[in-house]
Coordinates of C-alpha atoms and ligand atoms in Angstrom, one line a residue:
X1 CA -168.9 152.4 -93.1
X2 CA -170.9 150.3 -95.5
X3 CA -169.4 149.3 -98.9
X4 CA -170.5 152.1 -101.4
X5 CA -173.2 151.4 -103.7
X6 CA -173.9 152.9 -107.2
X7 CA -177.1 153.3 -108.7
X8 CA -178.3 153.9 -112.1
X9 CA -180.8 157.1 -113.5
X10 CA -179.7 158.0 -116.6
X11 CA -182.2 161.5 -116.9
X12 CA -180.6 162.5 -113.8
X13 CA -177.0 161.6 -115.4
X14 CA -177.9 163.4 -118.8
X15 CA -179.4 166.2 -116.3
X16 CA -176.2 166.7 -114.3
X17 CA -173.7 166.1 -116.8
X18 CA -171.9 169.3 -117.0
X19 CA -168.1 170.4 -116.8
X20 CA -166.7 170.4 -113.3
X21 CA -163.4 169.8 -111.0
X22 CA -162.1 166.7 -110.2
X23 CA -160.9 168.2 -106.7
X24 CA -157.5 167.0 -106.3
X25 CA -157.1 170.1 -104.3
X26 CA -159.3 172.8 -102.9
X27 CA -158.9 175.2 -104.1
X28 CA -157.9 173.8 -107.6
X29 CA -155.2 174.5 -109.6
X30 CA -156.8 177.3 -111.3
X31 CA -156.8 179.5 -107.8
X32 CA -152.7 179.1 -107.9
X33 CA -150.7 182.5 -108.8
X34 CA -147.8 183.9 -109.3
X35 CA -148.8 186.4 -105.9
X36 CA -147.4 183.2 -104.1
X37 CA -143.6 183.7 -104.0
X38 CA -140.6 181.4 -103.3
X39 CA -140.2 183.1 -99.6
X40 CA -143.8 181.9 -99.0
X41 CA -142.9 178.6 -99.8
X42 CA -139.6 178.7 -97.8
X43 CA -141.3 180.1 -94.8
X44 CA -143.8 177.4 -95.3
X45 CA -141.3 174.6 -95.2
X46 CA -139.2 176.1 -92.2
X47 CA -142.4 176.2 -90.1
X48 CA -143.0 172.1 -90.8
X49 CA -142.4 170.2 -87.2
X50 CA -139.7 167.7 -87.4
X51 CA -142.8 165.0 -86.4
X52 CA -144.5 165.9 -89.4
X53 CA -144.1 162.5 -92.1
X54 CA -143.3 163.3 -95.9
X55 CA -144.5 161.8 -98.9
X56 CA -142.3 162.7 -102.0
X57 CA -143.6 163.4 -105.7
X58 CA -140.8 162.7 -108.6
X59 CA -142.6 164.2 -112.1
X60 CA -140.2 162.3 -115.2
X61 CA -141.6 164.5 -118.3
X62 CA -140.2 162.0 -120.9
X63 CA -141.8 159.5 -122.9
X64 CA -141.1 157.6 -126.5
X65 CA -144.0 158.0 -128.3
X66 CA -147.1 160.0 -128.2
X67 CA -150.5 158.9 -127.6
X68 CA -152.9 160.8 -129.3
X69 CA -155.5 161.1 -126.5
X70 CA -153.0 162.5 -123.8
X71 CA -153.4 165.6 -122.1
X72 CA -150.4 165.5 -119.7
X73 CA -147.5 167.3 -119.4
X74 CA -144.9 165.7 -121.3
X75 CA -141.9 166.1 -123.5
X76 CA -141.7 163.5 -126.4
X77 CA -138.2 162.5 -127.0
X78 CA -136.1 159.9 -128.3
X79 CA -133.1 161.8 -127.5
X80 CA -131.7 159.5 -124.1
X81 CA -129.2 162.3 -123.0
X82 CA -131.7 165.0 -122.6
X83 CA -133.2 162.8 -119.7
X84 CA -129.4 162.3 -118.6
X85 CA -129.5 166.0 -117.9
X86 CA -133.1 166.4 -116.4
X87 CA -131.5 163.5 -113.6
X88 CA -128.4 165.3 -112.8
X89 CA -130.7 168.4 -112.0
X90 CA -133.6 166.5 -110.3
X91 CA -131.1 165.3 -107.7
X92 CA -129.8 168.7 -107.3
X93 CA -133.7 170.0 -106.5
X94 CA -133.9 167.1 -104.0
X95 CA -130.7 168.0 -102.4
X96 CA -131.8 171.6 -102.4
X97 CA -135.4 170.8 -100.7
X98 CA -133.9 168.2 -98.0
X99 CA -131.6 171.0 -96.7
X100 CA -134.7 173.2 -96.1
X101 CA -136.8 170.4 -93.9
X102 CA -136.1 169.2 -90.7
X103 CA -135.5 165.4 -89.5
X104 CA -139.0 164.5 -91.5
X105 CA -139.7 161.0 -92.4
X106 CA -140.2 160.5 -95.8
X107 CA -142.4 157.5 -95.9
X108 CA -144.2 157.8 -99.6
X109 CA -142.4 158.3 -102.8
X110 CA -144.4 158.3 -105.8
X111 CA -143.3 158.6 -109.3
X112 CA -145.2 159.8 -112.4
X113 CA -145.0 161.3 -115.8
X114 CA -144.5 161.3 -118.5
X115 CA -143.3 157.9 -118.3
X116 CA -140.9 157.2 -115.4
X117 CA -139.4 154.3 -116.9
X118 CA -138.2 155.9 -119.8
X119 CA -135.4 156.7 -117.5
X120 CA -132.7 153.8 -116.9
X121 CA -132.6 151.3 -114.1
X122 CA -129.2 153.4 -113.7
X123 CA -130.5 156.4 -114.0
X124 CA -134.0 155.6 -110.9
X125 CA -131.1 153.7 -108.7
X126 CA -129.3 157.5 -109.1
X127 CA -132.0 159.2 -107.9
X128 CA -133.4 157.1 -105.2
X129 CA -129.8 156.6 -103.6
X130 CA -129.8 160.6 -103.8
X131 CA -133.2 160.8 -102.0
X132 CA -131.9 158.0 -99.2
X133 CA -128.5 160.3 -98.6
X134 CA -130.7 163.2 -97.7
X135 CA -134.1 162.0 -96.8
X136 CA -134.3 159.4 -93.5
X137 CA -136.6 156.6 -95.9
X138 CA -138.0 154.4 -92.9
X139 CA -137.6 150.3 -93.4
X140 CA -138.8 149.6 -97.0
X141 CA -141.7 147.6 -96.1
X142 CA -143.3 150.4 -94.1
X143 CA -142.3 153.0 -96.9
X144 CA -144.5 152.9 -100.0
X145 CA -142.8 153.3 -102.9
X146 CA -144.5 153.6 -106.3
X147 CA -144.1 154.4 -109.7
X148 CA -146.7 154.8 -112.9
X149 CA -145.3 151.7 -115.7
X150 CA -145.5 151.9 -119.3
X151 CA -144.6 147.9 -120.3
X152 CA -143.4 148.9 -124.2
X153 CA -141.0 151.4 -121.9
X154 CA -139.3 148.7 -119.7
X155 CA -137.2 145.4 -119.9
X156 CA -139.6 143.0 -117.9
X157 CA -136.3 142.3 -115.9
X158 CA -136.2 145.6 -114.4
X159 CA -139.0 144.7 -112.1
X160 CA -136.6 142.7 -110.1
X161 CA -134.1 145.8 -109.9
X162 CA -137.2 148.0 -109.4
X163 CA -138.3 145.6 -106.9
X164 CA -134.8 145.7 -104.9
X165 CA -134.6 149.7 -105.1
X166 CA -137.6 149.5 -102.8
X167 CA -140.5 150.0 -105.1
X168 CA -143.5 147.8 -104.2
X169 CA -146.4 149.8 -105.7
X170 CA -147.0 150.1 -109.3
X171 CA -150.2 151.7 -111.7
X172 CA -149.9 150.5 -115.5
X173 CA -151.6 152.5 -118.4
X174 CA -153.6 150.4 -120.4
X175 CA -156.6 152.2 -122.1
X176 CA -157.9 149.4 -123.8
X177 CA -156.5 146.1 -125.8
X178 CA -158.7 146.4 -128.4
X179 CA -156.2 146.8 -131.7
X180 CA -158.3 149.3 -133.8
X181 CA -158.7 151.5 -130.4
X182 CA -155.0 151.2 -130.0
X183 CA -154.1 151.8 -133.2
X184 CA -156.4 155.3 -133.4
X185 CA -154.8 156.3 -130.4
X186 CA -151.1 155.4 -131.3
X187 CA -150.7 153.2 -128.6
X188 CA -150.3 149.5 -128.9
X189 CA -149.8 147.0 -126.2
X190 CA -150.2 143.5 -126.1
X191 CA -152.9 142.0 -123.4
X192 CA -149.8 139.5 -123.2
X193 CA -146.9 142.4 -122.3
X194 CA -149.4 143.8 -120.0
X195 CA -150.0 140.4 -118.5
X196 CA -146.6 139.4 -118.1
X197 CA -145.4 142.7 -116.5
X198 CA -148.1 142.1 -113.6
X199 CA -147.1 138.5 -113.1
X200 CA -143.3 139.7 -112.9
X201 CA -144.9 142.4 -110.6
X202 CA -146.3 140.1 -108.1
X203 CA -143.8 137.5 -108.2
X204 CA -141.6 140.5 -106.9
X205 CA -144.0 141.7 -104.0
X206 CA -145.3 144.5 -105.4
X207 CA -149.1 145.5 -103.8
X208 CA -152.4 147.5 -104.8
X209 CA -151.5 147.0 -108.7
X210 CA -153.2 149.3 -110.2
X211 CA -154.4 149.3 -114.4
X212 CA -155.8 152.7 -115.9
X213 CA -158.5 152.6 -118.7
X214 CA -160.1 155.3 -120.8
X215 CA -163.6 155.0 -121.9
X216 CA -164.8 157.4 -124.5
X217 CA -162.0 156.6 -126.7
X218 CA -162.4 156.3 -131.0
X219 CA -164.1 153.5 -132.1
X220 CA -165.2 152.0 -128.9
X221 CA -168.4 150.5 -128.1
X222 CA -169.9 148.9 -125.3
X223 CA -169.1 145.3 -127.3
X224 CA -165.4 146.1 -127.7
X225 CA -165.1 147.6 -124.2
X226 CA -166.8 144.4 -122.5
X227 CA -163.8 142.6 -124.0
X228 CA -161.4 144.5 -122.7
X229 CA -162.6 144.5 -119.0
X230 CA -162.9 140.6 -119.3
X231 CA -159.1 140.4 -120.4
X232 CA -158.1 143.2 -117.4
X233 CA -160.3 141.2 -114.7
X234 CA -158.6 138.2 -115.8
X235 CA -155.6 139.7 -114.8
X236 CA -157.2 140.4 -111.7
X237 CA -155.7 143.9 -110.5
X238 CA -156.3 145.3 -107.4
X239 CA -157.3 148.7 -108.1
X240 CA -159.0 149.9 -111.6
X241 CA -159.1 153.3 -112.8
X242 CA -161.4 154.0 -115.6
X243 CA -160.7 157.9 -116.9
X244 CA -163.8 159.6 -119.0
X245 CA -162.1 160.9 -122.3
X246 CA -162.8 164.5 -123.0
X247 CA -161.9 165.1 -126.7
X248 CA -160.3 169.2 -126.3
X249 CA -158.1 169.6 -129.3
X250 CA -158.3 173.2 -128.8
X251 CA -156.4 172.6 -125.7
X252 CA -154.4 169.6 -126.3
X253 CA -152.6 169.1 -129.6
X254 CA -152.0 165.8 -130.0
X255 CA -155.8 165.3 -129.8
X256 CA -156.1 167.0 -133.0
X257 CA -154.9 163.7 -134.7
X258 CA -158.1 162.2 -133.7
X259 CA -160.9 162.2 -135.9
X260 CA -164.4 163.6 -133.8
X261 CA -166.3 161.4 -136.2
X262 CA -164.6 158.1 -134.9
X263 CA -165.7 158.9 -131.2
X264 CA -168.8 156.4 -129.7
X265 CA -171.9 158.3 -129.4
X266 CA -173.3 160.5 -126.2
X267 CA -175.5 157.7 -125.7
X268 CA -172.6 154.4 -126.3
X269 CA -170.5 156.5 -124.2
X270 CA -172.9 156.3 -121.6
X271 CA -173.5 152.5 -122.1
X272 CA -169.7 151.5 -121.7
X273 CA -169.8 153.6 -118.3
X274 CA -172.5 151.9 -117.5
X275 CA -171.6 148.4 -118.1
X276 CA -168.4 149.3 -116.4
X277 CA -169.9 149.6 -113.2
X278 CA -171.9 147.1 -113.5
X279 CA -169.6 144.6 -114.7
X280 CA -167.0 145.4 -111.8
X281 CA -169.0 145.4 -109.4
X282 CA -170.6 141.8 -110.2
X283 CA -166.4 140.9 -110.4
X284 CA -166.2 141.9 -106.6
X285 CA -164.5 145.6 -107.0
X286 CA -165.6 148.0 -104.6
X287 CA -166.6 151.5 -106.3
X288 CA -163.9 154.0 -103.8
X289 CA -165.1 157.4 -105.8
X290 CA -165.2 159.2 -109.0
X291 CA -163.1 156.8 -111.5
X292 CA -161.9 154.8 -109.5
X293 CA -162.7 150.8 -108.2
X294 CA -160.6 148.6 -105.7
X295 CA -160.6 144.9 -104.6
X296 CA -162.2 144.5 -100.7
X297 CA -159.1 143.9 -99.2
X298 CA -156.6 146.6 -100.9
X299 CA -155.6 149.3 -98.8
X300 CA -157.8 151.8 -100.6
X301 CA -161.3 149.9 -99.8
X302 CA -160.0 149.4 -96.2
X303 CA -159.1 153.2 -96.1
X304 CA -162.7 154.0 -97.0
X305 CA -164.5 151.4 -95.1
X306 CA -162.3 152.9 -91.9
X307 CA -163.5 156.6 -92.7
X308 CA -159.6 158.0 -93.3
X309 CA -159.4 158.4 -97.2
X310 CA -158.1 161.2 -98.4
X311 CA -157.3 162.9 -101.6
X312 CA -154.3 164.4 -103.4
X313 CA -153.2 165.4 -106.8
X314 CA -152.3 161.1 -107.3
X315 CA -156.1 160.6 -106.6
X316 CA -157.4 159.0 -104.0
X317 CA -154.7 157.6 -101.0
X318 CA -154.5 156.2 -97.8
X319 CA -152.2 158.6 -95.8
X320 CA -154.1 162.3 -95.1
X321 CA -151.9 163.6 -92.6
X322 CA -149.0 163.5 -95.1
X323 CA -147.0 166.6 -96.4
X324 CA -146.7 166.4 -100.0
X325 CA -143.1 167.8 -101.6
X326 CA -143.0 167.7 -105.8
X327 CA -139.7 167.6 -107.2
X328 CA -139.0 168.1 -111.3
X329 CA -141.3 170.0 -113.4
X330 CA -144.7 170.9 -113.0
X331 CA -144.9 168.7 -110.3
X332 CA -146.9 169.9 -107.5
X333 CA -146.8 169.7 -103.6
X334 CA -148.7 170.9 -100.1
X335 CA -147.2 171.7 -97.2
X336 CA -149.3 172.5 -94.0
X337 CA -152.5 173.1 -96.2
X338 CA -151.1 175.7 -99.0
X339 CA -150.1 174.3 -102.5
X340 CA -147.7 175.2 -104.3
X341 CA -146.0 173.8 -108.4
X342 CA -142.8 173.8 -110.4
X343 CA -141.7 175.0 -113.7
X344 CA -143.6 174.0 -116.4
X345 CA -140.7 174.6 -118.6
X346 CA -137.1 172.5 -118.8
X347 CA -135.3 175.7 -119.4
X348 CA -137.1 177.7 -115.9
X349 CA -136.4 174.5 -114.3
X350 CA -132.3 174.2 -115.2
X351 CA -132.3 177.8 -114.9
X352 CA -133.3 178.1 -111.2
X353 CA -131.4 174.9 -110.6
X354 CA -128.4 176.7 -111.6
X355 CA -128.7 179.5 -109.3
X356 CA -129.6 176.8 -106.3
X357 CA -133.1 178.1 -106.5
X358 CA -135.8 175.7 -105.8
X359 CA -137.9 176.0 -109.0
X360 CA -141.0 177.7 -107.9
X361 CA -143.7 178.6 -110.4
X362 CA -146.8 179.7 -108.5
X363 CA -149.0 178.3 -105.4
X364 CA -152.0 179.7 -103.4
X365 CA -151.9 180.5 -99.4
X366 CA -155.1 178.7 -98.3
X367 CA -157.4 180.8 -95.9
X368 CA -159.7 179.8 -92.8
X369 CA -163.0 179.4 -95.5
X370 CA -160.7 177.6 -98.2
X371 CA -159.9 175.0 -94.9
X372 CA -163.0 174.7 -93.9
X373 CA -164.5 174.0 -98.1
X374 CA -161.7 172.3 -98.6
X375 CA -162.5 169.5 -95.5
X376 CA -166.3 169.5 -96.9
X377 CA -165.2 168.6 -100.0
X378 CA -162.6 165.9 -99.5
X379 CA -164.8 164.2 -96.9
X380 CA -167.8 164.3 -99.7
X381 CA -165.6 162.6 -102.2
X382 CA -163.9 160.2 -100.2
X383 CA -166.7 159.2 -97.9
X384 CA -170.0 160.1 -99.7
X385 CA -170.8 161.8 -96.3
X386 CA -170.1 164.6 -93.4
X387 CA -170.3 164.3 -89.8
X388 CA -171.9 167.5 -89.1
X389 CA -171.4 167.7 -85.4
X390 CA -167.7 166.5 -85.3
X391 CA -167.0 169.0 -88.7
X392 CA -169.0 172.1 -86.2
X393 CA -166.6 171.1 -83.1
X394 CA -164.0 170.8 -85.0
X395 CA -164.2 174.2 -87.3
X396 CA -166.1 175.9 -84.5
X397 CA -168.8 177.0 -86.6
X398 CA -172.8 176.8 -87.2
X399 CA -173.1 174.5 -90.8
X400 CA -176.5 175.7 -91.1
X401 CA -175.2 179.5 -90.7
X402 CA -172.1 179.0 -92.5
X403 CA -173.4 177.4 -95.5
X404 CA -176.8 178.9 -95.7
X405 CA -176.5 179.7 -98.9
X406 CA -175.0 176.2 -100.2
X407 CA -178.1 175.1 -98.5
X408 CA -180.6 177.2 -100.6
X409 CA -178.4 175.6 -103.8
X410 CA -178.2 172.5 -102.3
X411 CA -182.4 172.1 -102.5
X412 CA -182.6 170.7 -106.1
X413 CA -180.1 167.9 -105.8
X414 CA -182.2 166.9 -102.4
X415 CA -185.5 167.1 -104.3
X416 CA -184.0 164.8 -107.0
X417 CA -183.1 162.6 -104.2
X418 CA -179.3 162.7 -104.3
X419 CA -178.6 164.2 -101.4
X420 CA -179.8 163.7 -97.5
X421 CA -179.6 166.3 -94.9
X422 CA -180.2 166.2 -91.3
X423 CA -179.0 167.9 -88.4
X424 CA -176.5 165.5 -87.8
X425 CA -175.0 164.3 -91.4
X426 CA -175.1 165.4 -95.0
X427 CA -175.3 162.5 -96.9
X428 CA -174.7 161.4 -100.6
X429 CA -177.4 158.4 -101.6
X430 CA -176.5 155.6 -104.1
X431 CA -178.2 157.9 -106.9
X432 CA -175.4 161.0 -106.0
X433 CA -172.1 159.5 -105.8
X434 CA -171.8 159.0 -109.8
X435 CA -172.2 163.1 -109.2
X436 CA -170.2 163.8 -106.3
X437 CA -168.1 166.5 -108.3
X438 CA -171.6 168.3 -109.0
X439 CA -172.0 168.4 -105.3
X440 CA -168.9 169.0 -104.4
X441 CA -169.5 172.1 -106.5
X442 CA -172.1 173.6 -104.4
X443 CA -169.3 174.5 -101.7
X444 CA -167.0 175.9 -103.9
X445 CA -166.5 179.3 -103.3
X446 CA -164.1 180.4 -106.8
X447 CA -166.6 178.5 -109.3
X448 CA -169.0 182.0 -110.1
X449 CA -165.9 184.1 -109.1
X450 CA -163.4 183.8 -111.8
X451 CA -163.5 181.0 -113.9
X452 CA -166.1 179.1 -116.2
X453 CA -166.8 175.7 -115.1
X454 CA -165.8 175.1 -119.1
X455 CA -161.9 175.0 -118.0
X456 CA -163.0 171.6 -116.8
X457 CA -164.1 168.1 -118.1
X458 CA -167.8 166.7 -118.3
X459 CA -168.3 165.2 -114.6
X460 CA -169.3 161.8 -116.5
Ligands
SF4_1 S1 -150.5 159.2 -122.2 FE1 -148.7 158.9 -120.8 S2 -147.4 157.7 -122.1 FE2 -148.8 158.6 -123.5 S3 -147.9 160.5 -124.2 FE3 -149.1 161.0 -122.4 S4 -147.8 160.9 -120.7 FE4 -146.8 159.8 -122.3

């Protein structure tokens, strides 16, 4: 497959540019319910083959400070013990899950948050030597192992102990390094610390370093924003993630201590996203998908360019054939195609703990149709194309039948030239993949059933 290409119409962009899923799963979040019980998800574990490889998701809720823009799931604290307590009973959940799988190899292990390193070097080396007494960890160079940095939340000299723990991936929030951004968002970070973090990163082995940004944010412009992905591209990361900022202080409170008025312009907003893909694309990053860019040679441009990237709730990733356990709260997994989440809550979460319950929330059993969307979908996202014939010999249906009706929909977006279909392939042209969620769309079978397409943010 051809590196992808990007281009440019910005009536089609201010056309298209409505709310939408960023398909992390299919069906998405919203579809999960408390219907799904923890006997399903039992029964699904029991009925994973021993052959079947694992990849483990570790969700640290913590963090020191809050940013004003974030919309995670987090618990701000400066209190250390309470994190002393959510340890003891994250290893009790991963005890708990290992004695329910087989002989599985775990051979990913990601951490997020929160902020994973507001916990100890103590406190990680805990955990992970819990997850190697149950878990059979291949050799560490086979086993990718990575973890989402804040650099104000970690002595620089834990990236050796991190390092020796087995970690050799890493993803570092940056948003921008432009003070008066920082300061409106209440996070400050040095270009320097961020600098020196990677540096200490590399020097210890780690690979596919990835920097997140957020364009959209207040008092941005296209002037400020250039500066800040000169001083990133200096540092030279592998993989850049640049989020679209939706300001929803209805839904998320700490947005509410952003002023509206200090946010750039429909139209400046537009001009940072476009200089971004310009300007990383004349640096030599390859455009993977949706937000996110990746040097030639890292494993997620290779992934692409071999046809077998997937997707999951960390994004995009290299490994499909994966089953994806979440341990701690909210944290969510999928097991032979159903998904199922944690607790939102620390109390739920100690609660079932306590009773040597896994901590179940809600999850959704996946049907034949939700399959069959669901491989449309990922292979539009991640490959900007579908195989028809394989996908009908595979799914042993008729695409023109089955999706007649996505057809019909389907008719504007090829008349505006962002689509292609032919008997043999339906294809996404250089003009569609800045709109691959609105495409994605048109084979999504819960958008017109429940839900408003408002519970999600602006596709660009
Ligand atoms: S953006 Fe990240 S570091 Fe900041 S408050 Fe949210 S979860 Fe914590």
């Amino acid at each position: 497959m051809q590196a992808v290409k990007l281009e440019w119409d910005e009536s089609l962009l201010a056309k298209y540019n409505i709310s939408g899923p960023r398909y992390t799963s299919y069906p998405t979040a919203l579809e999960f319910n408390e219907d799904y019980h923890l006997a399903d998800y039992l029964h699904c574990l029991h009925q994973l083959s021993d052959d079947k490889s694992l990849s483990l998701y570790i969700h640290i809720p913590f963090c020191q400070n809050i940013c004003y823009y974030c919309g995670c799931n987090k618990i701000i604290t400066k209190t250390r013990s309470k994190a002393e307590q959510y340890v003891e009973y994250l290893v009790k959940e991963i005890k708990l899950l290992a004695k329910q799988l087989g002989d599985n190899p775990l051979r990913q292990i990601h951490w997020g948050g929160g902020t994973p390193t507001y916990l100890s070097i103590e406190q990680i080396t805990q955990i992970m030597s819990a997850i190697r007494e149950v878990f059979d960890v291949p050799d560490e160079e086979s086993t990718e192992i990575s973890i989402e940095i804040d650099p104000r939340a970690i002595p620089i000299e834990d990236i050796k102990h991190l390092a020796n723990l087995g970690f050799n991936r890493m993803s570092m929030g940056v948003q921008d390094f432009n003070e008066k951004v920082q300061k409106a968002v209440n996070r400050i970070q040095s270009f320097a610390m961020t600098r020196d973090m990677i540096l200490e990163a590399r020097r210890y082995g780690f690979k596919s370093i990835n920097i997140d940004l957020i364009y959209g944010l207040p008092f941005q412009t296209k002037k400020t924003f250039e500066q800040t992905l000169a001083l990133v591209t200096d540092i030279s990361p592998d993989r850049i993630s640049v989020f679209n900022y939706a300001h929803l202080p209805h839904r998320f409170k700490p947005q509410r201590r952003i002023n509206a008025d200090d946010l750039p312009s429909a139209t400046e907003k537009l001009s940072i996203f476009q200089y971004i893909i310009t300007f990383l694309q004349q640096q030599g990053y390859i455009y993977i998908g949706m937000d996110h860019f990746a040097k030639p040679d890292d494993e997620l441009a290779i992934a692409q360019q071999q046809g077998c990237l997937h997707r999951n709730f960390q994004g995009y990733t290299t490994h499909e054939e994966y089953q994806l356990i979440g341990v701690g709260i909210s944290s969510i997994g999928s097991v032979n195609g159903q998904y199922h989440q944690n607790v939102r809550d620390i109390p739920s979460y100690y609660a079932a703990l306590e009773q040597d319950k896994l901590p179940l929330w809600r999850g959704v059993a996946v049907n034949q149709d939700d399959l069959i969307r669901k491989k449309v979908i990922f292979d539009l996202i991640c490959h900007f194309e579908l195989d028809i014939h394989r996908f009908e010999q595979a799914n042993d249906i008729q695409f023109q039948q089955y999706f007649a009706n996505e057809i019909t929909m389907m008719q504007p977006f090829i008349e505006d030239d962002l689509l292609i279909l032919t008997e043999a392939k339906l294809q996404v042209t250089a003009r569609g993949r800045l709109l691959i969620r609105n495409i994605c769309m048109l084979f999504d079978a819960y958008l017109n059933e429940l839900h408003s397409i408002n519970s999600f943010s602006k596709v660009i």
